[in-house]
CSV table of C-alpha atoms in Angstrom, one decimal:
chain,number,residue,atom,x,y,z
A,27,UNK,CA,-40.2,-43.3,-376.8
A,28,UNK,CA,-39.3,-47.0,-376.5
A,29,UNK,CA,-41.9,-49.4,-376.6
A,30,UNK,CA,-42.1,-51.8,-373.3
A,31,UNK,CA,-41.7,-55.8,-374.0
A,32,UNK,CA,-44.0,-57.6,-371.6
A,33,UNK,CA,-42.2,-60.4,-369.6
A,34,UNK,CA,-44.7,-63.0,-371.2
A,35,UNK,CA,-43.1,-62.0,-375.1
A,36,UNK,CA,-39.7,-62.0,-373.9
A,37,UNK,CA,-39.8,-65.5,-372.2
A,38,UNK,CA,-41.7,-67.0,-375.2
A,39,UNK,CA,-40.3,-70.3,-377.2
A,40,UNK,CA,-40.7,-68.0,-380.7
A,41,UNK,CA,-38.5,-65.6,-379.4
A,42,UNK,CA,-35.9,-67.3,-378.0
A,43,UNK,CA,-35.6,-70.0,-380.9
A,44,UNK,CA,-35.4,-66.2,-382.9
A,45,UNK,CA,-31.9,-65.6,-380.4
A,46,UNK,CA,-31.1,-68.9,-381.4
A,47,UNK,CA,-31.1,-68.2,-384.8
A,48,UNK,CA,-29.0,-65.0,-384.8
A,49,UNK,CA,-26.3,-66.8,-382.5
A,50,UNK,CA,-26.0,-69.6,-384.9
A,51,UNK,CA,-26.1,-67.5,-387.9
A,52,UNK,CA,-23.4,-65.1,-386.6
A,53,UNK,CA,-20.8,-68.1,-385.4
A,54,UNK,CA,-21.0,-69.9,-388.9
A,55,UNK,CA,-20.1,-66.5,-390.8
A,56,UNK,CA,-17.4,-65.2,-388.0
A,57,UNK,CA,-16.5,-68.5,-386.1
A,58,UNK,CA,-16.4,-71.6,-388.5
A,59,UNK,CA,-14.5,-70.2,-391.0
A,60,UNK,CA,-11.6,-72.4,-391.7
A,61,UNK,CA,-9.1,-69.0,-391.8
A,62,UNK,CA,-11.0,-67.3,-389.0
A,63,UNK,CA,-11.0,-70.7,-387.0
A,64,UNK,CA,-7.0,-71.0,-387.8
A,65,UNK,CA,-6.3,-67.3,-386.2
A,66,UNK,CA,-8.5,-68.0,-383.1
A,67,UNK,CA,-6.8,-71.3,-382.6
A,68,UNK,CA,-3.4,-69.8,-382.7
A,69,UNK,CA,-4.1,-66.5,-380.5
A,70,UNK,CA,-6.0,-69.3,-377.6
A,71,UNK,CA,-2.8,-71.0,-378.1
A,72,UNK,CA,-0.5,-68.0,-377.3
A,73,UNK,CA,-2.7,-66.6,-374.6
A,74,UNK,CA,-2.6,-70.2,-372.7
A,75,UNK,CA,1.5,-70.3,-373.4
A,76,UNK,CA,1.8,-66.7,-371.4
A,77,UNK,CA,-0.7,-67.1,-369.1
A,78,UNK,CA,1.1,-70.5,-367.9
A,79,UNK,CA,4.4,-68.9,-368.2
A,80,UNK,CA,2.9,-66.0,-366.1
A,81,UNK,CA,1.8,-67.7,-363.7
A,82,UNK,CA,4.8,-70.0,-363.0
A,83,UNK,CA,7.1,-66.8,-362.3
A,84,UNK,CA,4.7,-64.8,-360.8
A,85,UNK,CA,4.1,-66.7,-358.0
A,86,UNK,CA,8.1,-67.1,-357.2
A,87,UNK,CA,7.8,-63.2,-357.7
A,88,UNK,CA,5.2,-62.7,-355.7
A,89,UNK,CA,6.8,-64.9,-352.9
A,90,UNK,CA,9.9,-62.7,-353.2
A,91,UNK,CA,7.4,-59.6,-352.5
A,92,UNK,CA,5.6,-60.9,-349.7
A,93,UNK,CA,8.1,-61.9,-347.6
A,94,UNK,CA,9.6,-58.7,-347.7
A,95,UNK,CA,5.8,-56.8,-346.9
A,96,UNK,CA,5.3,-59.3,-344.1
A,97,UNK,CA,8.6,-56.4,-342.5
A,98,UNK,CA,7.3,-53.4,-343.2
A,99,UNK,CA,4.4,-51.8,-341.6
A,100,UNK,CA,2.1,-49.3,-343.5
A,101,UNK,CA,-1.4,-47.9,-342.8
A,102,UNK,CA,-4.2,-50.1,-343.1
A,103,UNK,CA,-5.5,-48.9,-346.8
A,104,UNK,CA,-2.3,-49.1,-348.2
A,105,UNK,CA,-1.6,-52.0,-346.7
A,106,UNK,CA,-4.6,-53.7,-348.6
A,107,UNK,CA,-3.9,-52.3,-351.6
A,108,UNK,CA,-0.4,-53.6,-351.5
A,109,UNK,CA,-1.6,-57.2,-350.3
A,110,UNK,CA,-4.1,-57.2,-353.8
A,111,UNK,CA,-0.8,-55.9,-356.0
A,112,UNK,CA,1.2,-58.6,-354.7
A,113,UNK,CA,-1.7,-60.8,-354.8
A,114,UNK,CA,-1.9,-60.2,-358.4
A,115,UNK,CA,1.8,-60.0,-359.7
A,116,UNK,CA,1.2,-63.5,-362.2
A,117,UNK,CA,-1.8,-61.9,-363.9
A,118,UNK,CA,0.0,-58.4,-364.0
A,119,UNK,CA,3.0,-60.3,-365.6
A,120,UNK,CA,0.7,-61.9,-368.2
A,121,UNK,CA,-0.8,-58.7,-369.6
A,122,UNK,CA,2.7,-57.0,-370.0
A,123,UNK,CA,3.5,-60.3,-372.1
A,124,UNK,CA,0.5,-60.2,-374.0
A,125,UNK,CA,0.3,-56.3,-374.5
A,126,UNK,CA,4.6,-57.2,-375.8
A,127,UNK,CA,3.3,-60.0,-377.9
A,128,UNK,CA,0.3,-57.9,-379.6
A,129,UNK,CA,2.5,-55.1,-380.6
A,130,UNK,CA,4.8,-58.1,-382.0
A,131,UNK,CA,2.0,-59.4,-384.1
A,132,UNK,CA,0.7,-55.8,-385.3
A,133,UNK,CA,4.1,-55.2,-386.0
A,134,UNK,CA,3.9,-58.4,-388.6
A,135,UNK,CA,0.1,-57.3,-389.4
A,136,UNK,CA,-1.0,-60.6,-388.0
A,137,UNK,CA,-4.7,-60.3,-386.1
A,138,UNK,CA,-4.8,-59.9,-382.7
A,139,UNK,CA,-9.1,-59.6,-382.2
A,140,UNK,CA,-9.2,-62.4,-379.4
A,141,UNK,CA,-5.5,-60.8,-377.7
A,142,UNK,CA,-6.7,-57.4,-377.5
A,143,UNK,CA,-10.1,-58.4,-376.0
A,144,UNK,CA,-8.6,-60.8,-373.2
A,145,UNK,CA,-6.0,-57.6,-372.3
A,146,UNK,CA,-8.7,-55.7,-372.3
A,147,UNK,CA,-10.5,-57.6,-369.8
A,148,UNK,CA,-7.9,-58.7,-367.8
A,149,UNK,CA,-6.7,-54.6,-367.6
A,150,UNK,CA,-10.0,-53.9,-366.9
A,151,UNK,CA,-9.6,-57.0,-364.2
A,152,UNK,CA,-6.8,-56.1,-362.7
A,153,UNK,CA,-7.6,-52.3,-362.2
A,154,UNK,CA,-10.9,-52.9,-360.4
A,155,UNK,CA,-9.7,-55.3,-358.0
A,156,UNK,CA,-6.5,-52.8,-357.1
A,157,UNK,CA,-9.0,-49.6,-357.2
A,158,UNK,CA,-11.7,-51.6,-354.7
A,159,UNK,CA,-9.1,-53.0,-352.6
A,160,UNK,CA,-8.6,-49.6,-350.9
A,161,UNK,CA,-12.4,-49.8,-349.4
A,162,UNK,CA,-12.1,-51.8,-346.0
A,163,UNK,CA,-15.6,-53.0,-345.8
A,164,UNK,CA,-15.7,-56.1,-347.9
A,165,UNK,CA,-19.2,-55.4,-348.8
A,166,UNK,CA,-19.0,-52.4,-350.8
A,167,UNK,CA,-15.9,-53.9,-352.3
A,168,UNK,CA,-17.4,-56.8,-353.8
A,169,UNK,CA,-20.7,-54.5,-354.7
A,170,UNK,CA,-19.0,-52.2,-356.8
A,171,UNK,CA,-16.3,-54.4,-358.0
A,172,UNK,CA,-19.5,-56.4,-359.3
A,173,UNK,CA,-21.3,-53.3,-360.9
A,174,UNK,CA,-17.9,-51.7,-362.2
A,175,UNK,CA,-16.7,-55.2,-363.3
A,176,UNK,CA,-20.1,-56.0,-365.6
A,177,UNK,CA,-20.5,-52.4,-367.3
A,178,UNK,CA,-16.7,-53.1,-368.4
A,179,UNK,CA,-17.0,-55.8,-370.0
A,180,UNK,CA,-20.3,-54.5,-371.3
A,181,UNK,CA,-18.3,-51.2,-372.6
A,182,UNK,CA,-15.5,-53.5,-374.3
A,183,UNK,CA,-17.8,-55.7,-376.1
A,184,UNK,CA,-19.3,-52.7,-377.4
A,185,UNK,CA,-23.1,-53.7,-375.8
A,186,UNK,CA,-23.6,-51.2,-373.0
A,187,UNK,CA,-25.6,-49.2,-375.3
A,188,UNK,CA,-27.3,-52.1,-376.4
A,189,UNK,CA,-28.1,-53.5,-373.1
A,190,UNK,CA,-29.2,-50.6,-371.5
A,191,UNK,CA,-31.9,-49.9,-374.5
A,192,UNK,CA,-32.5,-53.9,-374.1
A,193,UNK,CA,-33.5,-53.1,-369.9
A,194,UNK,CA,-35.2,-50.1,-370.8
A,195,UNK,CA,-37.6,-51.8,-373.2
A,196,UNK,CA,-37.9,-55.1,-371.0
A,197,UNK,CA,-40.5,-53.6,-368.5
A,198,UNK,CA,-44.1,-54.5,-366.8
A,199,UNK,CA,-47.1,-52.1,-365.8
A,200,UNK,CA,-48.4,-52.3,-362.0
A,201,UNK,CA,-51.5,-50.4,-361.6
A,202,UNK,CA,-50.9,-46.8,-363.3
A,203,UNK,CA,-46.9,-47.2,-363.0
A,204,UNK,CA,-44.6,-48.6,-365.6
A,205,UNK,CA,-41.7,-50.1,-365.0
A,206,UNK,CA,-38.6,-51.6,-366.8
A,207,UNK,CA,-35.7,-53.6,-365.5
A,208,UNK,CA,-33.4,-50.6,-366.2
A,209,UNK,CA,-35.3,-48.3,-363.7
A,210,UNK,CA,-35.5,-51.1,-361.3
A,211,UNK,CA,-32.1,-52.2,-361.5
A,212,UNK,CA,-31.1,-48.8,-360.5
A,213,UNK,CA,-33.4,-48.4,-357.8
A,214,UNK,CA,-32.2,-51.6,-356.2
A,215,UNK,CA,-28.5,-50.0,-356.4
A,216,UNK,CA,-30.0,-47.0,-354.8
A,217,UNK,CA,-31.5,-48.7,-351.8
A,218,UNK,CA,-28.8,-50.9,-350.9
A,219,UNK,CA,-26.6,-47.8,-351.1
A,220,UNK,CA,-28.4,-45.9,-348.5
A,221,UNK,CA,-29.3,-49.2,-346.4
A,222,UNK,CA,-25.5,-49.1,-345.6
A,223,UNK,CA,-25.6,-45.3,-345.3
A,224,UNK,CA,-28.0,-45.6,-342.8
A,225,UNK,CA,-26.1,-48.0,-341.1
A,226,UNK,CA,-23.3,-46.0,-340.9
A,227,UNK,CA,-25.1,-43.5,-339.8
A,228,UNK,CA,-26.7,-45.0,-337.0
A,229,UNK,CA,-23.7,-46.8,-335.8
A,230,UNK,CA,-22.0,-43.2,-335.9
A,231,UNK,CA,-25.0,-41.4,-333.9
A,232,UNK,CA,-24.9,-43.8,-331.3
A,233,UNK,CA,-21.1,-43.3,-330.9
A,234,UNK,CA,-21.2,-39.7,-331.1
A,235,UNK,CA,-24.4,-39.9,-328.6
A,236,UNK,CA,-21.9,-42.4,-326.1
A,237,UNK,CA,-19.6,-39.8,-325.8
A,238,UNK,CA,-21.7,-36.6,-324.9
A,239,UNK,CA,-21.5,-37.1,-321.1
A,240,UNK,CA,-24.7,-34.9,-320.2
A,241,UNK,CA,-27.3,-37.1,-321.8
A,242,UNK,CA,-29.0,-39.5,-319.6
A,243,UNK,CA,-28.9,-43.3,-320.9
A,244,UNK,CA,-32.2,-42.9,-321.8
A,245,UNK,CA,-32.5,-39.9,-323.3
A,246,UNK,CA,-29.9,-41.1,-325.2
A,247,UNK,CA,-31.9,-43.8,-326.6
A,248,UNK,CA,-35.1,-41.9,-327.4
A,249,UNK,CA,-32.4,-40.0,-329.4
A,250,UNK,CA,-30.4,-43.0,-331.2
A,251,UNK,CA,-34.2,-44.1,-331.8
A,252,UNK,CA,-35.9,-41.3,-333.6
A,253,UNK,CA,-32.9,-41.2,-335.9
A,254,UNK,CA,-33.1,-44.2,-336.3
A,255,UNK,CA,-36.9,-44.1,-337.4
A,256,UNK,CA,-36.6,-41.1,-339.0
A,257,UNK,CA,-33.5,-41.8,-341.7
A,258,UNK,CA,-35.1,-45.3,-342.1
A,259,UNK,CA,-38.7,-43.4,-343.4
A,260,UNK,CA,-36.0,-41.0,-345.4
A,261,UNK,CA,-34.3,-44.5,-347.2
A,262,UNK,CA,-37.9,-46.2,-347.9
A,263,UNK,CA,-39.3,-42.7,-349.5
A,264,UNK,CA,-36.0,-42.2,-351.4
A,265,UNK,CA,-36.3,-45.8,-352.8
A,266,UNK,CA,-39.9,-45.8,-354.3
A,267,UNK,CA,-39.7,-42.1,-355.7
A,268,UNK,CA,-36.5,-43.7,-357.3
A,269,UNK,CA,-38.7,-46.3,-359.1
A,270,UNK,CA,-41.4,-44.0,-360.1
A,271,UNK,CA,-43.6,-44.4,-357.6
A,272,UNK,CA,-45.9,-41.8,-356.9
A,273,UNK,CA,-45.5,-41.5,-353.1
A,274,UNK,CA,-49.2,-39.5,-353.4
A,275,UNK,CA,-50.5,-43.3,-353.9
A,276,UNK,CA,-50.1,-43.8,-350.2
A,277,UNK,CA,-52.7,-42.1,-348.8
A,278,UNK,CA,-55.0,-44.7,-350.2
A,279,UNK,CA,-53.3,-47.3,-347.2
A,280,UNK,CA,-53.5,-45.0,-344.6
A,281,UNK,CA,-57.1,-45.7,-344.0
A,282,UNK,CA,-56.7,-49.0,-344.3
A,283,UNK,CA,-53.3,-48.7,-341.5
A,284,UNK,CA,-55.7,-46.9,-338.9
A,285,UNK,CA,-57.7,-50.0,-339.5
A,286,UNK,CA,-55.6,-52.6,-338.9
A,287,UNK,CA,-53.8,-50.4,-336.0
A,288,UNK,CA,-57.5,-50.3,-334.2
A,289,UNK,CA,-58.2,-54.3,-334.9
A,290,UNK,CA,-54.8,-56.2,-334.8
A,291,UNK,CA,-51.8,-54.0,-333.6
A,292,UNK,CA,-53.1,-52.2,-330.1
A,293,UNK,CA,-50.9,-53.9,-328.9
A,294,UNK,CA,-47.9,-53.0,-330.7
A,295,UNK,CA,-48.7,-49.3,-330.8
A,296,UNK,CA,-49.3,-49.4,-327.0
A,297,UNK,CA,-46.0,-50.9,-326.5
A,298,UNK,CA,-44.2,-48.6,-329.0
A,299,UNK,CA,-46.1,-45.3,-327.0
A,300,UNK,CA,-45.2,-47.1,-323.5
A,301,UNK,CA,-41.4,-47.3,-324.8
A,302,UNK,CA,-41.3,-43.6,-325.8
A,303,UNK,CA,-43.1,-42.8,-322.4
A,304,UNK,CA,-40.9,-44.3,-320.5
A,305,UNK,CA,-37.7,-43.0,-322.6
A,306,UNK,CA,-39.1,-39.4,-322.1
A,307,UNK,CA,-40.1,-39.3,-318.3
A,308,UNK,CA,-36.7,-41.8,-316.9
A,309,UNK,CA,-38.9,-43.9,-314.8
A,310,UNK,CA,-36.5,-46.5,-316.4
A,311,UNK,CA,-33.1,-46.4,-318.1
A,312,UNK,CA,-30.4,-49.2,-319.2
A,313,UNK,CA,-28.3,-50.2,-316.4
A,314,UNK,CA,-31.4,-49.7,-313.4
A,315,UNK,CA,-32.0,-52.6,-311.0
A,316,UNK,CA,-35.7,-53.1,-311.1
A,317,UNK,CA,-37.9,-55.8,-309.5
A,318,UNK,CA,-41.5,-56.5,-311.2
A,319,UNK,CA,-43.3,-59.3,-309.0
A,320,UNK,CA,-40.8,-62.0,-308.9
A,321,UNK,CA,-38.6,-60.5,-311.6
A,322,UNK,CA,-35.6,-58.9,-310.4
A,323,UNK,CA,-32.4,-58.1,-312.5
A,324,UNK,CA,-30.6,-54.7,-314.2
A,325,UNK,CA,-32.2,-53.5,-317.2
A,326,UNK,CA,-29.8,-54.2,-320.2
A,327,UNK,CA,-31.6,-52.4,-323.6
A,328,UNK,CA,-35.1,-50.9,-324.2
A,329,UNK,CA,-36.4,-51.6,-327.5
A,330,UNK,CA,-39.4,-50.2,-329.2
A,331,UNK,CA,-41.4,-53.3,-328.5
A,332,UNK,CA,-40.1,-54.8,-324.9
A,333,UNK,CA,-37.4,-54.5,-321.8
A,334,UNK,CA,-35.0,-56.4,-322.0
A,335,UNK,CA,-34.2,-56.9,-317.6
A,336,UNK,CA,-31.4,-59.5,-317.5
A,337,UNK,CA,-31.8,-61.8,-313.5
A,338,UNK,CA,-28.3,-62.4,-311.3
A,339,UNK,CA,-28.7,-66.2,-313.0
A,340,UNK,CA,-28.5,-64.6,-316.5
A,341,UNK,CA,-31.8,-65.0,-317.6
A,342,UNK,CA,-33.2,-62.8,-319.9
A,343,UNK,CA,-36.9,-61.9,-319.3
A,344,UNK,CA,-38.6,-59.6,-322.8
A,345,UNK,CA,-41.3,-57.6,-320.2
A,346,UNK,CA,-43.5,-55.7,-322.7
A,347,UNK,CA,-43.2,-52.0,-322.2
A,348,UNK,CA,-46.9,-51.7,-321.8
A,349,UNK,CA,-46.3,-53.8,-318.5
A,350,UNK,CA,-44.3,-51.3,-317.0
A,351,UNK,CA,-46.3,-48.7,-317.3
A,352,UNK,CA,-49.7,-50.4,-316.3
A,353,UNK,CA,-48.1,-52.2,-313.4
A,354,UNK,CA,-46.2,-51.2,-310.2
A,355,UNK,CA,-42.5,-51.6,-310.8
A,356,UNK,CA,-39.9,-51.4,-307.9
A,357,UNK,CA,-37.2,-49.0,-309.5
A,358,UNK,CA,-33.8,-50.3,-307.0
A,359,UNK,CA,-31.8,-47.2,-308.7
A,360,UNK,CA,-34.5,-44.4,-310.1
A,361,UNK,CA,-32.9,-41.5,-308.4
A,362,UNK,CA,-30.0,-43.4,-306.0
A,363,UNK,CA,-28.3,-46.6,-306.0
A,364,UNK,CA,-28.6,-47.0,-302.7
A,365,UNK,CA,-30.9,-49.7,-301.0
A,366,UNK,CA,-31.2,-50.1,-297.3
A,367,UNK,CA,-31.9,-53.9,-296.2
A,368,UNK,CA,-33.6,-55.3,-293.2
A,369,UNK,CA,-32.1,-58.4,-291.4
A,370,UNK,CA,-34.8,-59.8,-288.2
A,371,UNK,CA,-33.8,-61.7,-285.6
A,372,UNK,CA,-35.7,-62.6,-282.3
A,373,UNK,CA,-33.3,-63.2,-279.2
A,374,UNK,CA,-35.0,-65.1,-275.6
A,375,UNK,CA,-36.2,-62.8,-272.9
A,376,UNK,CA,-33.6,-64.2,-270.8
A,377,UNK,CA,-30.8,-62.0,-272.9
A,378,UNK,CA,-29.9,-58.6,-272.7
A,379,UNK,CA,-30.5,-56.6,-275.8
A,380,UNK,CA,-28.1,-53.7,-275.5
A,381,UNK,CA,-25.2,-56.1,-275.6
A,382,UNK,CA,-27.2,-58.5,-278.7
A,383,UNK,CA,-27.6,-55.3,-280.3
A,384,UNK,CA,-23.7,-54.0,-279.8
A,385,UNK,CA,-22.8,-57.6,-280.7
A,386,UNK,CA,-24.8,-57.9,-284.3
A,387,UNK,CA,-23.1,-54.2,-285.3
A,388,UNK,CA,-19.8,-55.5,-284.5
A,389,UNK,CA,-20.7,-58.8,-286.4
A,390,UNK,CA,-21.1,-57.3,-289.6
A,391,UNK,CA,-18.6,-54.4,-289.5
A,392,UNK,CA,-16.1,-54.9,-292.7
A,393,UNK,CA,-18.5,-56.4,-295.0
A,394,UNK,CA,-17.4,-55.7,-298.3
A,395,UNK,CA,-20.4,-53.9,-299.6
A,396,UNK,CA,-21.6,-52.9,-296.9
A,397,UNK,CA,-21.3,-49.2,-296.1
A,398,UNK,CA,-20.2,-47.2,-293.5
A,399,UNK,CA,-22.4,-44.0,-294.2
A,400,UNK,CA,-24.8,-44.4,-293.6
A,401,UNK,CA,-23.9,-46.3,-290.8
A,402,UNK,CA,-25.8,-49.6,-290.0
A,403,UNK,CA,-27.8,-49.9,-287.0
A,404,UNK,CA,-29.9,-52.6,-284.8
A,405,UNK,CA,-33.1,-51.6,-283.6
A,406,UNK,CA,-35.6,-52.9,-281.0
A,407,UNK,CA,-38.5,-53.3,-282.8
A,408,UNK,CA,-41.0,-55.5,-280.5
A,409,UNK,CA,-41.9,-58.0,-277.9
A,410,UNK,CA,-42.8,-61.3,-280.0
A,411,UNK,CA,-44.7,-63.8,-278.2
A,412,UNK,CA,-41.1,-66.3,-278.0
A,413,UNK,CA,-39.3,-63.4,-278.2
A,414,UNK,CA,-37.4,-59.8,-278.0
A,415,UNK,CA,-37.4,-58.9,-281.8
A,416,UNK,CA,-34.5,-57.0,-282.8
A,417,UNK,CA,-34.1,-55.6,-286.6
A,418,UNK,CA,-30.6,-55.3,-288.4
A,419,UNK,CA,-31.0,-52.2,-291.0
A,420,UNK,CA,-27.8,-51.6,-293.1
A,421,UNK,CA,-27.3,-50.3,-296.9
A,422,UNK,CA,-25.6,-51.2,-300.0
A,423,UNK,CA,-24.9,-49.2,-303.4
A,424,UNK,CA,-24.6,-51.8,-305.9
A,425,UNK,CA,-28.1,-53.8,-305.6
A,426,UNK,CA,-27.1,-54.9,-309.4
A,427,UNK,CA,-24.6,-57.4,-307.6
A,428,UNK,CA,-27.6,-59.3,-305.7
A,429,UNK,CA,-29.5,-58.4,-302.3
A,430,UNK,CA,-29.7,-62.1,-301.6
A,431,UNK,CA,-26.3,-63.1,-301.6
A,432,UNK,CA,-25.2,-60.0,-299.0
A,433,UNK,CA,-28.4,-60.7,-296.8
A,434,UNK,CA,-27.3,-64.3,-296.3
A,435,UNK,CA,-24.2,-63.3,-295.5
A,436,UNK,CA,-25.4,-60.8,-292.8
A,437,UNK,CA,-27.6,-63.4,-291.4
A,438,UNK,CA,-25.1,-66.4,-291.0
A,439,UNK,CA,-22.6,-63.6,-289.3
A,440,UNK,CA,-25.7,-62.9,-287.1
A,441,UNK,CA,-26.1,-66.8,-286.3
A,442,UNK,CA,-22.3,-67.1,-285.5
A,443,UNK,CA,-22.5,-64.2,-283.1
A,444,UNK,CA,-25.3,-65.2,-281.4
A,445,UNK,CA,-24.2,-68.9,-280.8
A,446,UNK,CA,-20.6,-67.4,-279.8
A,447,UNK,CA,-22.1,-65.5,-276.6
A,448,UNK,CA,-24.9,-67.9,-276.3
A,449,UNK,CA,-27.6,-65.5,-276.6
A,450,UNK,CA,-30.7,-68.3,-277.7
A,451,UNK,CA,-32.5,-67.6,-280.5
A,452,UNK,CA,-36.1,-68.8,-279.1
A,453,UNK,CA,-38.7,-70.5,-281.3
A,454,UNK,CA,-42.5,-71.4,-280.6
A,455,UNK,CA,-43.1,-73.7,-277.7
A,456,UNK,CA,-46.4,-74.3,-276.3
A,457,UNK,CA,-46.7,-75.2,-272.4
A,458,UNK,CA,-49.9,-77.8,-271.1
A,459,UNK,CA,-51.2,-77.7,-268.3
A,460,UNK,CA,-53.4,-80.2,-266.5
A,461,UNK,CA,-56.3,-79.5,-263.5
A,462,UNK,CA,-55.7,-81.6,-261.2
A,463,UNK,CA,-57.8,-80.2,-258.3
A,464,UNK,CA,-60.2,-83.0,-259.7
A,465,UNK,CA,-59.4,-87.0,-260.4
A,466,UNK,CA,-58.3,-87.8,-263.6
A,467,UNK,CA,-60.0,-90.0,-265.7
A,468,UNK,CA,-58.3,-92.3,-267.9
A,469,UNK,CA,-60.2,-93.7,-270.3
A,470,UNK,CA,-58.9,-97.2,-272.1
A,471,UNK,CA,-59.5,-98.0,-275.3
A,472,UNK,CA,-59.3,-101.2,-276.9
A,473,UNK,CA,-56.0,-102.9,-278.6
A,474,UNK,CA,-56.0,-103.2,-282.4
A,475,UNK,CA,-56.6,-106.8,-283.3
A,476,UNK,CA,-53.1,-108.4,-284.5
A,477,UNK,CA,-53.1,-111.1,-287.3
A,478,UNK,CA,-52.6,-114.7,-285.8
């Protein structure tokens, strides 16, 4: 078994001056020899001449290919794999010189060391670049471009042995678990690989969920949400066990959870509990028009934590699912959209309240959203003091649009009725009457002093 090196050893002056050493030993017996120095000279030399020449016709190639692509239409992975060929034409021209040009100096059994390892590269290059181009989603191709691109060059250098017994010895101890950089390294690959799996997946569950027409909005969220949950626990278990980490270790926190969930997250859970409550029962789904006190708006998402109820002037009130459920909440659209609204108005005693009444129906037939079943009517619903008080009772279906605005406008078609036909609409007046079977004393009292 391979001994660990501690973190402490490996960042230590002694042994990096020890890498030092090696380094400087191994350029003085490879590097500065004057023959050795002569060759590497010569092949840098070549390799700058063809990648410049590359370069230069490449790009009047690559030109040449690209305004011909820009007229043909292909699907969209070919089409990026195309774009990166194209893309990549000069460097593709410079490794079929440099491949020509090794074979000509193998041919004259002239060393090529520093040739062959920049075509090896630059293949190596070339191919991942092409072979990731096919993957849309830029951020899986840059990922395993990355990982594929290092264990290349790794592999041609002739290290990837090396380095991987180097990560498995370079390691630390945490509690009864020992780890190296090896393990972790992999584990970290492993959790950012199902972290986008699991966004994939959710994105594709609450697609799928979209289109089945027989699930309610909400219960299509309590769905999308225990998925959710549920692959996210699956990712986080996955990840440690990938580690090494005994997963049995965790029932040492749970005590210590249920502690901190009875002192400092009641409210939390309560909210998380009143979420799933209200997902399960469909006291409240996205898209209702609910008013709570002087909150009124449509209900746009229900997180885990809060509702999020959006007003007719776009403000976004977070009302804590807890809140909901502890505190009466007028539902506009729980099992109808339809809302019936109430309109007063008080006409003088001097007017006759058949023809008011026929009058006010006939002032708001035609309103937009308004409608006509069931049918609005105007009742006679008391004898005020100043006046007969007649009630306007009509209904709408779409009280997400405002009851406000179409109230207004059924009260201002009221007042231009009304002032049409001259019915008065009375307000408080107060009559005084004086006894006069008895003189009336008048009383004077004195002017205010004015300033001289």
């Amino acid at each position: 078994m391979n001994s660990i090196i501690d973190f402490g050893t490996l960042l230590s002056p002694d042994q990096w001056l020890h890498y030092w050493t090696i380094a400087k030993q191994w350029v003085l017996e490879n590097i500065l020899v004057w023959k050795n120095l002569v060759q590497l000279l010569v092949q840098i030399g070549v390799l700058l001449v063809i990648r410049l020449f590359g370069t230069l016709i490449g790009r009047r190639i690559r030109r040449f290919f690209e305004y011909r692509a820009k007229k043909v239409r292909i699907h969209s992975h070919a089409d990026s794999f195309v774009k990166k060929l194209i893309h990549h034409i000069p460097l593709l021209l410079s490794i079929m010189i440099i491949w020509l040009t090794i074979s000509v100096f193998q041919r004259f059994e002239y060393p090529s060391f520093l040739m062959n390892l920049f075509l090896s590269l630059s293949t190596a290059w070339l191919v991942i670049q092409l072979a990731t181009s096919v993957i849309l989603d830029r951020f899986w191709a840059k990922l395993i471009a990355a990982v594929a691109w290092v264990l290349a060059v790794l592999n041609i250098l002739g290290l990837l042995d090396e380095a991987m017994a180097m990560l498995e010895k370079v390691g630390f101890t945490m509690g009864e678990v020992r780890l190296n950089l090896l393990t972790v390294a992999k584990a970290v690959v492993i959790l950012v690989v199902l972290l986008r799996i699991f966004k994939w997946a959710t994105v594709f569950t609450e697609r799928r969920l979209s289109q089945v027409s027989e699930l309610t909005p909400s219960t299509r969220v309590l769905v999308s949400k225990v998925v959710n949950i549920t692959l996210l626990v699956l990712v986080i278990l996955v990840g440690l066990n990938s580690v090494g980490i005994d997963l049995t270790a965790f029932a040492v926190f749970s005590g210590a959870i249920g502690v901190g969930v009875g002192f400092g997250l009641q409210k939390i859970v309560g909210n998380f509990i009143s979420g799933i409550i209200l997902l399960v029962d469909k006291s409240i789904k996205p898209g209702d028009v609910i008013q709570l006190e002087s909150t009124y708006g449509y209900v746009r998402e229900m997180g885990g934590r809060c509702v999020s109820v959006v007003t007719r002037d776009e403000k976004e009130f977070l009302i804590p699912n807890e809140d909901l459920i502890s505190r009466q909440v007028i539902n506009w659209s729980y099992s109808s959209n339809r809302v019936r609204i109430k309109a007063s108005v008080g006409i003088s005693y001097g007017a006759d309240p058949h023809k008011a009444a026929e009058l006010l129906l006939a002032s708001i037939k035609g309103l937009p959203r308004l409608l006509e079943t069931p049918e609005p009517k105007c009742l006679l619903v008391g004898f005020g003091d100043n006046s007969v008080d007649l009630q306007l009772r009509f209904w709408i279906e779409d009280p997400q649009n405002g009851v406000a605005n179409v109230t207004s406008e059924v009260l201002f078609r009221i007042w231009d009725t009304l002032k049409e036909n001259e019915i008065e609409i009375p307000f408080p007046q107060r009559d005084v009457h004086l006894d006069i079977s008895e003189p009336v004393r008048f009383v004077p009292t004195s002017a205010p002093e004015t300033n001289q």
